[in-house]
XYZ file of N, CA and C in Angstrom:
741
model
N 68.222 18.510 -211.374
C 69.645 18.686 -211.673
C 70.411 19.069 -210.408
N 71.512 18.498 -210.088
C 72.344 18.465 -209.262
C 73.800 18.508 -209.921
N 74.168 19.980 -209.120
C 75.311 20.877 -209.932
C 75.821 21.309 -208.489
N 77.817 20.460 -209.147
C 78.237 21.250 -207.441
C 79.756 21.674 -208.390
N 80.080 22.796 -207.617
C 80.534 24.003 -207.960
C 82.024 24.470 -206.648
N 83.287 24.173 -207.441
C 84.001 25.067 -206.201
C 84.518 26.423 -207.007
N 84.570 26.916 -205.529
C 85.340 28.408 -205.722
C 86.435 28.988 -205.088
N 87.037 29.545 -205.279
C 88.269 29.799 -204.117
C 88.825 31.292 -205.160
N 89.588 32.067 -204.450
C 90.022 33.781 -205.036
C 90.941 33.306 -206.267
N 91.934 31.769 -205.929
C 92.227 31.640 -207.104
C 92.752 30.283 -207.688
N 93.984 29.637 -207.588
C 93.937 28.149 -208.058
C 93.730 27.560 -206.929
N 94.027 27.391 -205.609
C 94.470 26.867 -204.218
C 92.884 25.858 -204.526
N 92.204 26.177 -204.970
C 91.167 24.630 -204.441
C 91.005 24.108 -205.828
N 91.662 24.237 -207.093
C 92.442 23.009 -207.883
C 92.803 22.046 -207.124
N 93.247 22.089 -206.363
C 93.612 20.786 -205.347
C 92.464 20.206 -204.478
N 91.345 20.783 -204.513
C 89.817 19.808 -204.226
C 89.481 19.202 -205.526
N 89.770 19.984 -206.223
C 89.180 19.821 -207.759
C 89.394 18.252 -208.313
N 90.956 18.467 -208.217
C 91.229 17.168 -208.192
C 91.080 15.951 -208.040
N 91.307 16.165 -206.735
C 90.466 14.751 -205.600
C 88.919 14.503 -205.802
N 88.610 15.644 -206.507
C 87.191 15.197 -206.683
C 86.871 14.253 -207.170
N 87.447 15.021 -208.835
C 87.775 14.242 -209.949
C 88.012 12.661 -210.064
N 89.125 12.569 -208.877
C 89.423 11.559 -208.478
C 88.615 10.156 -207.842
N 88.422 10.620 -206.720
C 87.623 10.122 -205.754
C 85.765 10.195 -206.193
N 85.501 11.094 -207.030
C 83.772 11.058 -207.200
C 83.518 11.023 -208.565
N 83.917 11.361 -209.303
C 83.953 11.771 -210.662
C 82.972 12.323 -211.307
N 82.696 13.279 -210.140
C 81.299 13.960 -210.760
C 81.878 15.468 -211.956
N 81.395 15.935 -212.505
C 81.449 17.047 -213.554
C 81.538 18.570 -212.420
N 82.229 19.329 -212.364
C 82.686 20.200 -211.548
C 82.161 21.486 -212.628
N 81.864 22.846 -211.832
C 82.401 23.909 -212.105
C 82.802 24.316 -211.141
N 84.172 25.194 -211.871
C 85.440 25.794 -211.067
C 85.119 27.206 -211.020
N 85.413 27.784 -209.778
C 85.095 29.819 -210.151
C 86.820 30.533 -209.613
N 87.199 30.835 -210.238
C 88.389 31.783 -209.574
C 87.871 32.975 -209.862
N 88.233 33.985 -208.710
C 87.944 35.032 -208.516
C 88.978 36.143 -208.167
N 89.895 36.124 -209.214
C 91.308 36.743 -209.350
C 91.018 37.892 -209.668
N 89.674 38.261 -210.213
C 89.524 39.856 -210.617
C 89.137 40.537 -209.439
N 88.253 39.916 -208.613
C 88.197 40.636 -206.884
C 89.595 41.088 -206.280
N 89.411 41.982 -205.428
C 90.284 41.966 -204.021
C 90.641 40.437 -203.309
N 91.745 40.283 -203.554
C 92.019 38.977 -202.312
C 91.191 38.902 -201.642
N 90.521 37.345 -201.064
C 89.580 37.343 -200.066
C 90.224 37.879 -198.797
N 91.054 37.332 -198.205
C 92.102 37.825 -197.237
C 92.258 39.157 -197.021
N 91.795 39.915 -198.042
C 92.325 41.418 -197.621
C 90.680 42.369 -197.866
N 89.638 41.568 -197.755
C 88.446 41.835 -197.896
C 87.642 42.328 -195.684
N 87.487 43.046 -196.302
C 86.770 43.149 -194.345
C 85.369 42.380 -194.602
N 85.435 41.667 -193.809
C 83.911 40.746 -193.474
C 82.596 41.459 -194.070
N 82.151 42.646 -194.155
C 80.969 42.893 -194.931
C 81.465 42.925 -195.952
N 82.442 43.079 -196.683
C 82.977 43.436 -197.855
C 83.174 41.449 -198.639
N 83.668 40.765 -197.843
C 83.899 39.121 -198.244
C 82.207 38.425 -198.144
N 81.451 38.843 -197.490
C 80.243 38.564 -196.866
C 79.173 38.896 -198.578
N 79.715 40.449 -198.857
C 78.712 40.409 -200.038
C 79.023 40.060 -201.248
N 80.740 39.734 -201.039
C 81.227 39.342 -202.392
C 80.651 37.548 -202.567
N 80.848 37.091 -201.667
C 80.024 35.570 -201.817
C 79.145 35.106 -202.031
N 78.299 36.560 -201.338
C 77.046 36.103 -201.576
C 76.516 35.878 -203.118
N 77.238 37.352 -203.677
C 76.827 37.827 -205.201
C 77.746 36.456 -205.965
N 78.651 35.935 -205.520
C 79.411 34.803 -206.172
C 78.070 33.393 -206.177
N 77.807 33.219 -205.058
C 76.349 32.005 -204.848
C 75.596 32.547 -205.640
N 75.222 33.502 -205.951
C 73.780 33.587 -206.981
C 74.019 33.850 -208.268
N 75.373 34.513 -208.703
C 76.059 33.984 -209.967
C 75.666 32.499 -210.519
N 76.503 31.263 -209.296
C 76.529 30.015 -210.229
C 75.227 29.719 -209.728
N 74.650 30.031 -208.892
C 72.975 29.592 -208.938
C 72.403 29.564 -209.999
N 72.618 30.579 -210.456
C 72.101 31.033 -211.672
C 72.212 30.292 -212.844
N 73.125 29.523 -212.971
C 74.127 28.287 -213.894
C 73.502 26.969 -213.255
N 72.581 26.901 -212.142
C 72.517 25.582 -212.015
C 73.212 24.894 -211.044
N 74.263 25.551 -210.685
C 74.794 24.939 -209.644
C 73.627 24.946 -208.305
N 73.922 23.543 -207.340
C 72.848 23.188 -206.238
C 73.692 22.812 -204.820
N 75.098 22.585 -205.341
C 75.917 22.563 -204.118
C 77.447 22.607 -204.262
N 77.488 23.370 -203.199
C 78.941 24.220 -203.511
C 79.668 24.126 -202.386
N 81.027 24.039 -202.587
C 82.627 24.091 -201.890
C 82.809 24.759 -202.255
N 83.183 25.818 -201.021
C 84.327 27.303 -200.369
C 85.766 26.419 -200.622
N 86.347 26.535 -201.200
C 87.771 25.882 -200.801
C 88.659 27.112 -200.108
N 88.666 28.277 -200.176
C 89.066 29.187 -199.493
C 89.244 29.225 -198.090
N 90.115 29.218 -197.398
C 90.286 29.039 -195.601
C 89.524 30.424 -195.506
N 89.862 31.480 -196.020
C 89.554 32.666 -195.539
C 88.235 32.708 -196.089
N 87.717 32.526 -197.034
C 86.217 32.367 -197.560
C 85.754 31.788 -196.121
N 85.952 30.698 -196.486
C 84.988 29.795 -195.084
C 84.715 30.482 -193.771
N 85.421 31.006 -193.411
C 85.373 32.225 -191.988
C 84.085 32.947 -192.445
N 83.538 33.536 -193.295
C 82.357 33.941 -193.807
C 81.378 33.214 -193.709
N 81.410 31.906 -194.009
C 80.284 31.232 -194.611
C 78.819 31.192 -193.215
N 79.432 31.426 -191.865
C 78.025 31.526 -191.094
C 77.203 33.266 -191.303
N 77.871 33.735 -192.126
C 77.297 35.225 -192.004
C 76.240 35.226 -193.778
N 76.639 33.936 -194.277
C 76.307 34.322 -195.941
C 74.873 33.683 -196.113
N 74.031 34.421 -197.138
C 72.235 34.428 -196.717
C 72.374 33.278 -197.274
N 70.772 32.614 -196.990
C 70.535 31.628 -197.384
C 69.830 31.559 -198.883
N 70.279 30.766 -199.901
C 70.081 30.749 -201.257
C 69.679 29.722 -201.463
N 69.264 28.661 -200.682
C 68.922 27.451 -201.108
C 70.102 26.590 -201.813
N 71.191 26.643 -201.787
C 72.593 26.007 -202.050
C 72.977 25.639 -200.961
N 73.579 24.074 -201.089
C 73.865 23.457 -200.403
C 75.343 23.854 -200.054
N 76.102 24.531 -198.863
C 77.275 24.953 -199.529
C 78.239 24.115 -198.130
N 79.628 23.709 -198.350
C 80.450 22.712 -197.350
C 81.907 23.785 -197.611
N 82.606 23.996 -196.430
C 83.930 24.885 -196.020
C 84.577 24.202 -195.692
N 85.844 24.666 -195.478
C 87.549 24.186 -195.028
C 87.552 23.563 -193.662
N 86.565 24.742 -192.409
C 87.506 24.794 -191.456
C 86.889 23.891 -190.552
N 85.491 23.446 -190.582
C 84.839 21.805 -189.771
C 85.797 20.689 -190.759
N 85.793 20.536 -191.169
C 86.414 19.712 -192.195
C 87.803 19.497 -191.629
N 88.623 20.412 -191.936
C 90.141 20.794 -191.367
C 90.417 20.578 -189.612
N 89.447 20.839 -188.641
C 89.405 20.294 -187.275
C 89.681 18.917 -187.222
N 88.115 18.456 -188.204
C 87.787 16.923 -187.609
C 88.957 16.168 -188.311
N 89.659 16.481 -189.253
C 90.598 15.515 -190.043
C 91.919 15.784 -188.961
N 92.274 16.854 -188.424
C 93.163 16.760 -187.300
C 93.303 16.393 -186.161
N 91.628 16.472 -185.966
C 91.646 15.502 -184.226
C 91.879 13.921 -184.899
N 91.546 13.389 -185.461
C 91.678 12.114 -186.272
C 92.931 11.739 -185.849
N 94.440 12.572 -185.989
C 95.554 12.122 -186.031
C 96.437 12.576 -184.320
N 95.410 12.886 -183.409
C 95.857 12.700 -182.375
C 97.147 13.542 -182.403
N 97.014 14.697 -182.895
C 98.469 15.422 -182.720
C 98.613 15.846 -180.932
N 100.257 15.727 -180.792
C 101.044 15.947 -179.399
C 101.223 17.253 -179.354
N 101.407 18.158 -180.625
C 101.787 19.489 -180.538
C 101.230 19.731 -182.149
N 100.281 20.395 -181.806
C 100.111 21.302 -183.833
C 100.154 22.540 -183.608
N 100.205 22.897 -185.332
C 100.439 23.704 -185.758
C 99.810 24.050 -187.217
N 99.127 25.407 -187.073
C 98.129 26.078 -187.980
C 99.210 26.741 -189.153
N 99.070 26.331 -190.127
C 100.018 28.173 -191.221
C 98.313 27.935 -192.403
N 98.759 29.043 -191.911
C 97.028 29.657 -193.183
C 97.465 31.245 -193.115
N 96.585 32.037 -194.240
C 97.063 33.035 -194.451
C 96.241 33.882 -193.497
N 96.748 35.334 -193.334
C 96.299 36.443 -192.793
C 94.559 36.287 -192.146
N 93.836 36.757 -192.944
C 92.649 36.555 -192.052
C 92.582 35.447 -191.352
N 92.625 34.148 -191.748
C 92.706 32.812 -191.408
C 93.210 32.796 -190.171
N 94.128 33.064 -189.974
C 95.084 33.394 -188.752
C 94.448 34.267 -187.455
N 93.942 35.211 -188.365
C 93.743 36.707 -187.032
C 92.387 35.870 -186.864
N 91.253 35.442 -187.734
C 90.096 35.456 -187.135
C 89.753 34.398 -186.029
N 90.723 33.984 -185.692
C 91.204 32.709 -184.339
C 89.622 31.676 -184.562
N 89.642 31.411 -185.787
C 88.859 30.453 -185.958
C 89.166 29.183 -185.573
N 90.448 28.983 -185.720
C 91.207 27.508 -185.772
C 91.352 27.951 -184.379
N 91.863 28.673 -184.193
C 92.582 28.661 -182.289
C 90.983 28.520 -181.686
N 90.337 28.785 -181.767
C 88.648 28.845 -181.383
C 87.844 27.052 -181.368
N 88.023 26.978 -182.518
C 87.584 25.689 -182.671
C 88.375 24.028 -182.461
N 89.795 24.703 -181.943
C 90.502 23.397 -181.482
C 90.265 23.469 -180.029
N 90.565 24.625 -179.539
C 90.273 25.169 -177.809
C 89.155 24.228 -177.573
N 88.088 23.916 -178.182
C 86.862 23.524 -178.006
C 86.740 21.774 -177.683
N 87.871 21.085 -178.538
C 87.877 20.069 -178.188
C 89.252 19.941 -177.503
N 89.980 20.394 -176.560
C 91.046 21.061 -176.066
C 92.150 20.828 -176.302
N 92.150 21.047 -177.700
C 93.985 21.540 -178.412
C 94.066 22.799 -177.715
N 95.587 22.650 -177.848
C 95.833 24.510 -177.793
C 97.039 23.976 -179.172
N 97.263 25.662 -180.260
C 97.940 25.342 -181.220
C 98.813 26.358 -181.667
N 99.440 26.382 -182.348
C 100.139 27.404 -182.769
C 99.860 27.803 -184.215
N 100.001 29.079 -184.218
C 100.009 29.369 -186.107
C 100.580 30.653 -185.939
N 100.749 30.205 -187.519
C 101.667 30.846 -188.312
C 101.144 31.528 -189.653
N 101.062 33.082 -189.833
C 100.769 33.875 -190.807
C 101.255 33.078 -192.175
N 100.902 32.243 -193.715
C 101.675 31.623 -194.379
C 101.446 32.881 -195.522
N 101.016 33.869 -195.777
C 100.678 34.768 -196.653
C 101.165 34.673 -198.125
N 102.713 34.759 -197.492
C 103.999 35.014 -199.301
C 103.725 33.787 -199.897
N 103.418 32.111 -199.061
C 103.258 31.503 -200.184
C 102.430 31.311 -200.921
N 100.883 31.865 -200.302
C 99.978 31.584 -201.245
C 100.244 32.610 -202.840
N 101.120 33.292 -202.620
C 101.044 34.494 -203.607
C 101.801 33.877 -204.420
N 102.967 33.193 -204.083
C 103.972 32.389 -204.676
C 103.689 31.729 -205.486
N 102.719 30.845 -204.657
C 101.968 29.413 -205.568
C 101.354 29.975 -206.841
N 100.028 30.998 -206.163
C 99.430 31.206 -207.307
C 100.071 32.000 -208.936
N 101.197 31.698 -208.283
C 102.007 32.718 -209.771
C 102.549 31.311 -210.748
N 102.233 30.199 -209.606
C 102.943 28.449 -210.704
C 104.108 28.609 -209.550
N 104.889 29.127 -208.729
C 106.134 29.504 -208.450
C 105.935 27.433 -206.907
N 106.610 27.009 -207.375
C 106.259 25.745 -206.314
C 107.481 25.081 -205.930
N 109.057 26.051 -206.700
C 110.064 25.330 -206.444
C 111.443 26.353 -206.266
N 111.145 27.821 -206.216
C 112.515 28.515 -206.356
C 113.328 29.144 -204.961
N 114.217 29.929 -204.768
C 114.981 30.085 -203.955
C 114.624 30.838 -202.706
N 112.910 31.960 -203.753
C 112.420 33.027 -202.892
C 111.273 32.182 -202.143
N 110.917 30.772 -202.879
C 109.783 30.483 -202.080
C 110.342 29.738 -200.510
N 111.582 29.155 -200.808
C 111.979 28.150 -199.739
C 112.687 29.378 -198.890
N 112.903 30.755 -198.885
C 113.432 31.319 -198.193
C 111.724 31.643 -197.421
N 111.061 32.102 -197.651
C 109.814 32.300 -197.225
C 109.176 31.162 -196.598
N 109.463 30.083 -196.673
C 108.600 28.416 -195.887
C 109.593 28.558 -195.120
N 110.721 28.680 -194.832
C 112.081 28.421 -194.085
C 111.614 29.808 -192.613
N 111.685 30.976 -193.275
C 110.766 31.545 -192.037
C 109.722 31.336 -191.651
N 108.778 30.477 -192.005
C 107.344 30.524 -191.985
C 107.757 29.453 -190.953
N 108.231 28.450 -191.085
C 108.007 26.951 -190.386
C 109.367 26.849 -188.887
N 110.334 27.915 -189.085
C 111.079 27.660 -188.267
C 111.264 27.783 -186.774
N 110.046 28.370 -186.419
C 109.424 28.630 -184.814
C 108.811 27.360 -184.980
N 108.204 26.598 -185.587
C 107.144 25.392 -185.423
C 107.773 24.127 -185.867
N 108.813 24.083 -186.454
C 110.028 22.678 -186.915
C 109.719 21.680 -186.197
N 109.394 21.500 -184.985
C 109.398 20.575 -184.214
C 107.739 20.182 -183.950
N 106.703 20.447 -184.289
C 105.341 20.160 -184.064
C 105.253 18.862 -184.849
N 104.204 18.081 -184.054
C 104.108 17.000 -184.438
C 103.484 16.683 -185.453
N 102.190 18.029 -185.687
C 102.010 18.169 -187.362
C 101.485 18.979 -187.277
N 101.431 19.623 -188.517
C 101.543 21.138 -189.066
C 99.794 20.788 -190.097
N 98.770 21.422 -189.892
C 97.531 21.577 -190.449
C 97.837 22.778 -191.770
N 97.623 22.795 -193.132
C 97.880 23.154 -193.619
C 96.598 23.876 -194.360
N 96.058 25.484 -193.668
C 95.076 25.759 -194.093
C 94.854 26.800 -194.728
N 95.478 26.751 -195.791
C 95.152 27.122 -197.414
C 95.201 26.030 -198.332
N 94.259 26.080 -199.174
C 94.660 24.934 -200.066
C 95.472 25.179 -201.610
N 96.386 26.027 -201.889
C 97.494 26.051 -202.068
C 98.356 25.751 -201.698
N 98.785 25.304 -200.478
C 99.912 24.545 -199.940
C 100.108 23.020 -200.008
N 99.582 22.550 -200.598
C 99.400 21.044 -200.746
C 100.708 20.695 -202.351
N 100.813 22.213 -202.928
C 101.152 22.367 -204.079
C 102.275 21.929 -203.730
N 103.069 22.805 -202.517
C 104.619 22.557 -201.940
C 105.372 22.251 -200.916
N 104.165 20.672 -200.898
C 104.458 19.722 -199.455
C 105.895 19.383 -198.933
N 106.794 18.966 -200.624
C 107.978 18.517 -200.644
C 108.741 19.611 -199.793
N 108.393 20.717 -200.382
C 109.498 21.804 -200.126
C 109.303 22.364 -198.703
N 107.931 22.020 -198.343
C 107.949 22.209 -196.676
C 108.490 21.394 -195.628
N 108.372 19.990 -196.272
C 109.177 19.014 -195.689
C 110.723 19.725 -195.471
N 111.240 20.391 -196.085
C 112.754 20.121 -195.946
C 113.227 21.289 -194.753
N 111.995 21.915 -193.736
C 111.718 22.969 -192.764
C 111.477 22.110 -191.392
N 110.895 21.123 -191.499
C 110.819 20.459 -190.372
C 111.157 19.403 -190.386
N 111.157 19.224 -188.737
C 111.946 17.861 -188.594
C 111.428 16.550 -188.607
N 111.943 15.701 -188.777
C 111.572 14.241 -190.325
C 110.341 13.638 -188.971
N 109.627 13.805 -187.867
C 108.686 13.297 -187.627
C 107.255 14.291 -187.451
N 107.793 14.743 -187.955
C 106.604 16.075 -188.343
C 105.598 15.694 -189.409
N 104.525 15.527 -188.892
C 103.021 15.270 -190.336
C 102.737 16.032 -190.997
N 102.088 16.520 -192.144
C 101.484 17.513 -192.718
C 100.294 17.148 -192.712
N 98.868 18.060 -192.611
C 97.962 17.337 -192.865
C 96.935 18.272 -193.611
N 96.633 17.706 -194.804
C 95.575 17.876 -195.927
C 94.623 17.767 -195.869
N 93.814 18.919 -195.563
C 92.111 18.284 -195.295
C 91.359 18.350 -196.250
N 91.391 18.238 -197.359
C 90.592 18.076 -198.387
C 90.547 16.769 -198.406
N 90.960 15.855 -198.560
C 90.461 14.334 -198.392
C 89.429 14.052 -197.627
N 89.111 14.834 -196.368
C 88.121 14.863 -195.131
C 86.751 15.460 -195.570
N 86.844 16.733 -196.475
C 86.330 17.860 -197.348
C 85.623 16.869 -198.677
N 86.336 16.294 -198.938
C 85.555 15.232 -199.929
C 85.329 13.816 -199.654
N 85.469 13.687 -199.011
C 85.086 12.436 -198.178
C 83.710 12.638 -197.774
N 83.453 14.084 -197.206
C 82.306 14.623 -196.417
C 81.052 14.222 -198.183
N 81.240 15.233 -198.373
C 80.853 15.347 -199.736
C 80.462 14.558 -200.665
N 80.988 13.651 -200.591
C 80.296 12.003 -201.307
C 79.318 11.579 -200.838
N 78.930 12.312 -199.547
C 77.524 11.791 -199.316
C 76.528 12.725 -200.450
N 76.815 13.775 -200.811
C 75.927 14.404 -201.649
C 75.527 13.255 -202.960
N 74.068 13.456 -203.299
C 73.909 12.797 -204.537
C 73.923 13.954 -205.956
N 74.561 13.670 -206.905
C 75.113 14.392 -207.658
C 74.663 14.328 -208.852
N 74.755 14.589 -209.892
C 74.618 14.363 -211.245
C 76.148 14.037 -211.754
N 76.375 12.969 -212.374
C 77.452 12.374 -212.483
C 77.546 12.615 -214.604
N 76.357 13.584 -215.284
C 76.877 13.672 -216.191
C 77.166 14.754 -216.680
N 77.749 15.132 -217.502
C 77.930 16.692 -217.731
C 79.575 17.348 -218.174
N 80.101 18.045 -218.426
C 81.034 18.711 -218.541
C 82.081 19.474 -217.556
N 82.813 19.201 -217.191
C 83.951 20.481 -216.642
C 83.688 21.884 -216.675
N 83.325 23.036 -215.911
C 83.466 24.530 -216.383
C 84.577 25.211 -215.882
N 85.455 25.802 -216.278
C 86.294 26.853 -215.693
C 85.723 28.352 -215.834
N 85.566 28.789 -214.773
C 85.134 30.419 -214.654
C 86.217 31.286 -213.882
N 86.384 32.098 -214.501
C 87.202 33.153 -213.433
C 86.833 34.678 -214.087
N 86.815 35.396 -212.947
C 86.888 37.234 -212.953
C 88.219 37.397 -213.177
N 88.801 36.792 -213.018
C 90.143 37.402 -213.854
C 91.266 37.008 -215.040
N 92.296 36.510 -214.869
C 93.009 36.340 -216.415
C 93.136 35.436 -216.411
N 92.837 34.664 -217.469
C 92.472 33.403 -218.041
C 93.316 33.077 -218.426
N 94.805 32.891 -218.608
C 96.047 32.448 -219.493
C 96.726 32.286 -217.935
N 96.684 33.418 -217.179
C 97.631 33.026 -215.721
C 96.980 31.757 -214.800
N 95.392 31.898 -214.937
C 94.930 30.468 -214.591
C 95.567 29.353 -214.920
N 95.423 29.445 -216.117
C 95.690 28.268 -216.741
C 97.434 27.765 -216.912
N 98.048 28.587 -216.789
C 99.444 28.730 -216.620
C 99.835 28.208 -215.159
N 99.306 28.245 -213.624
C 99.640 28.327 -212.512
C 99.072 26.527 -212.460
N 97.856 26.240 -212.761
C 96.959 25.742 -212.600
C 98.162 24.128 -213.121
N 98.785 24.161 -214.064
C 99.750 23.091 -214.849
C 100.696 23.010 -213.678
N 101.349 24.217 -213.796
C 102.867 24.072 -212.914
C 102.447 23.713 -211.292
N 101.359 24.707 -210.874
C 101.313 24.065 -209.529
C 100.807 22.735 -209.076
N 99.569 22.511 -209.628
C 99.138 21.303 -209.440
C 98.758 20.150 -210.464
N 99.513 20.372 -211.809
C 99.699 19.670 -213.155
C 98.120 19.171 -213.567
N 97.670 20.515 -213.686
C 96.073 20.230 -214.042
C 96.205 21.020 -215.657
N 95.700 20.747 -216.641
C 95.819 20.928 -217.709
C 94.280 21.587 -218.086
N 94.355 23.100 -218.390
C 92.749 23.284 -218.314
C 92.404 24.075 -219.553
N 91.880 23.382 -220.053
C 91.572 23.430 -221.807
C 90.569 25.254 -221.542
N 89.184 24.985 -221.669
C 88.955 26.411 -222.115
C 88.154 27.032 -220.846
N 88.225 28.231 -220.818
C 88.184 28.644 -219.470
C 87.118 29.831 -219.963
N 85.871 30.355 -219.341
C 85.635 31.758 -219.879
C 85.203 33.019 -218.772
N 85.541 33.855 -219.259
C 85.975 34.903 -218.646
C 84.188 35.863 -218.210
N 84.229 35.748 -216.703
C 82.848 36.555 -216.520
C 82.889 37.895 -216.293
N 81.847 38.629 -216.084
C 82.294 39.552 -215.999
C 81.666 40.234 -214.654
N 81.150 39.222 -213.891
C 80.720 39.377 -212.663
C 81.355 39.956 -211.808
């Protein structure tokens, strides 16, 4: 049995989910982990053992290979033991899909840890970008509330993007932001790219051989009605029954 499994703190990798769906159509379980501490606001031994105990959770279920959709998860993933799970992250993924497009000037917005742990500034240096970023924090909080269209979110992208307006494209590393491409568009200027690396992220991933029969799971540590509530409005995913762990 071959069982692959994403997770992320909360809807933001609904939007792998998707494309999965899409593009592989293999049977998913989903984990939100809304009852934890934000990953982002977790200190590295503290995100380090929460993952780990998250991998041997769905191990435990069967799962055999797993997506971090979390930017800030993934910053962990060289420190997390080995479980015999096959597990694939944001931020190789998120490089190679940006060197792809030959950017003249980029630009990073991912949230807080994402940012400070100069992973991205680290790993573009390497093939010699130099880049800019930008703390995107308020919107992931935004998103995950369903919030993808009001006055407080575009006042918040409007500071977020207005030092960087002019980059030739903007890497977008949370995957909640894919939710409110439109509304970032209207921050920069009209030859500016956005770029989505989950297409790259599952692209990768299709090389896995899978079990292609089976059911949908929704799991989350935390509230199961706001899931499912955010989960419609942000990324018009409709998610029938969800159950509540207590992990």
């Amino acid at each position: 049995m071959k069982k692959l499994a994403i997770i992320d703190w909360g809807i933001g990798g609904i939007s792998i989910y998707k494309l999965v769906k899409e593009e592989l159509g293999v049977p998913v379980t989903y984990f939100s982990d809304t009852g934890a501490t934000p990953y982002g606001k977790m200190t590295r031994p503290e995100l380090v053992a929460r993952l780990d105990g998250v991998v041997g959770f769905l191990k435990n279920r069967g799962v055999s290979h797993l997506v971090i959709g979390c930017n800030a998860a993934s910053t962990a993933i060289p420190f997390l033991a080995d479980q015999g799970i096959r597990i694939e992250g944001m931020i190789d993924n998120a490089i190679a899909a940006s060197i792809r497009f030959r950017p003249t000037k980029l630009a990073v917005i991912g949230g807080r840890r994402t940012v400070l742990s100069r992973v991205y500034k680290n790993g573009f240096a390497a093939h010699g970008l130099k880049i800019s970023q930008r703390i995107a924090q308020p919107l992931s909080g935004l998103i995950e509330s369903g919030d993808i269209s009001s006055d407080d979110l575009r006042v918040e992208a409007k500071k977020i993007l207005d030092p960087i307006r002019n980059c030739s494209h903007v890497l977008l590393a949370c995957t909640h932001y894919p939710a409110i491409t439109p509304v970032l568009r209207e921050f920069v200027s009209a030859r500016t790219e956005f770029i989505d690396p989950a297409g790259a992220l599952v692209k990768k991933i299709s090389k896995w051989k899978m079990d292609t029969d089976g059911a949908d799971e929704f799991l989350t540590s935390g509230d199961l009605n706001a899931m499912k509530h955010s989960a419609k409005l942000a990324f018009g995913v409709e998610i029938g029954s969800i159950a509540k762990t207590n992990f």
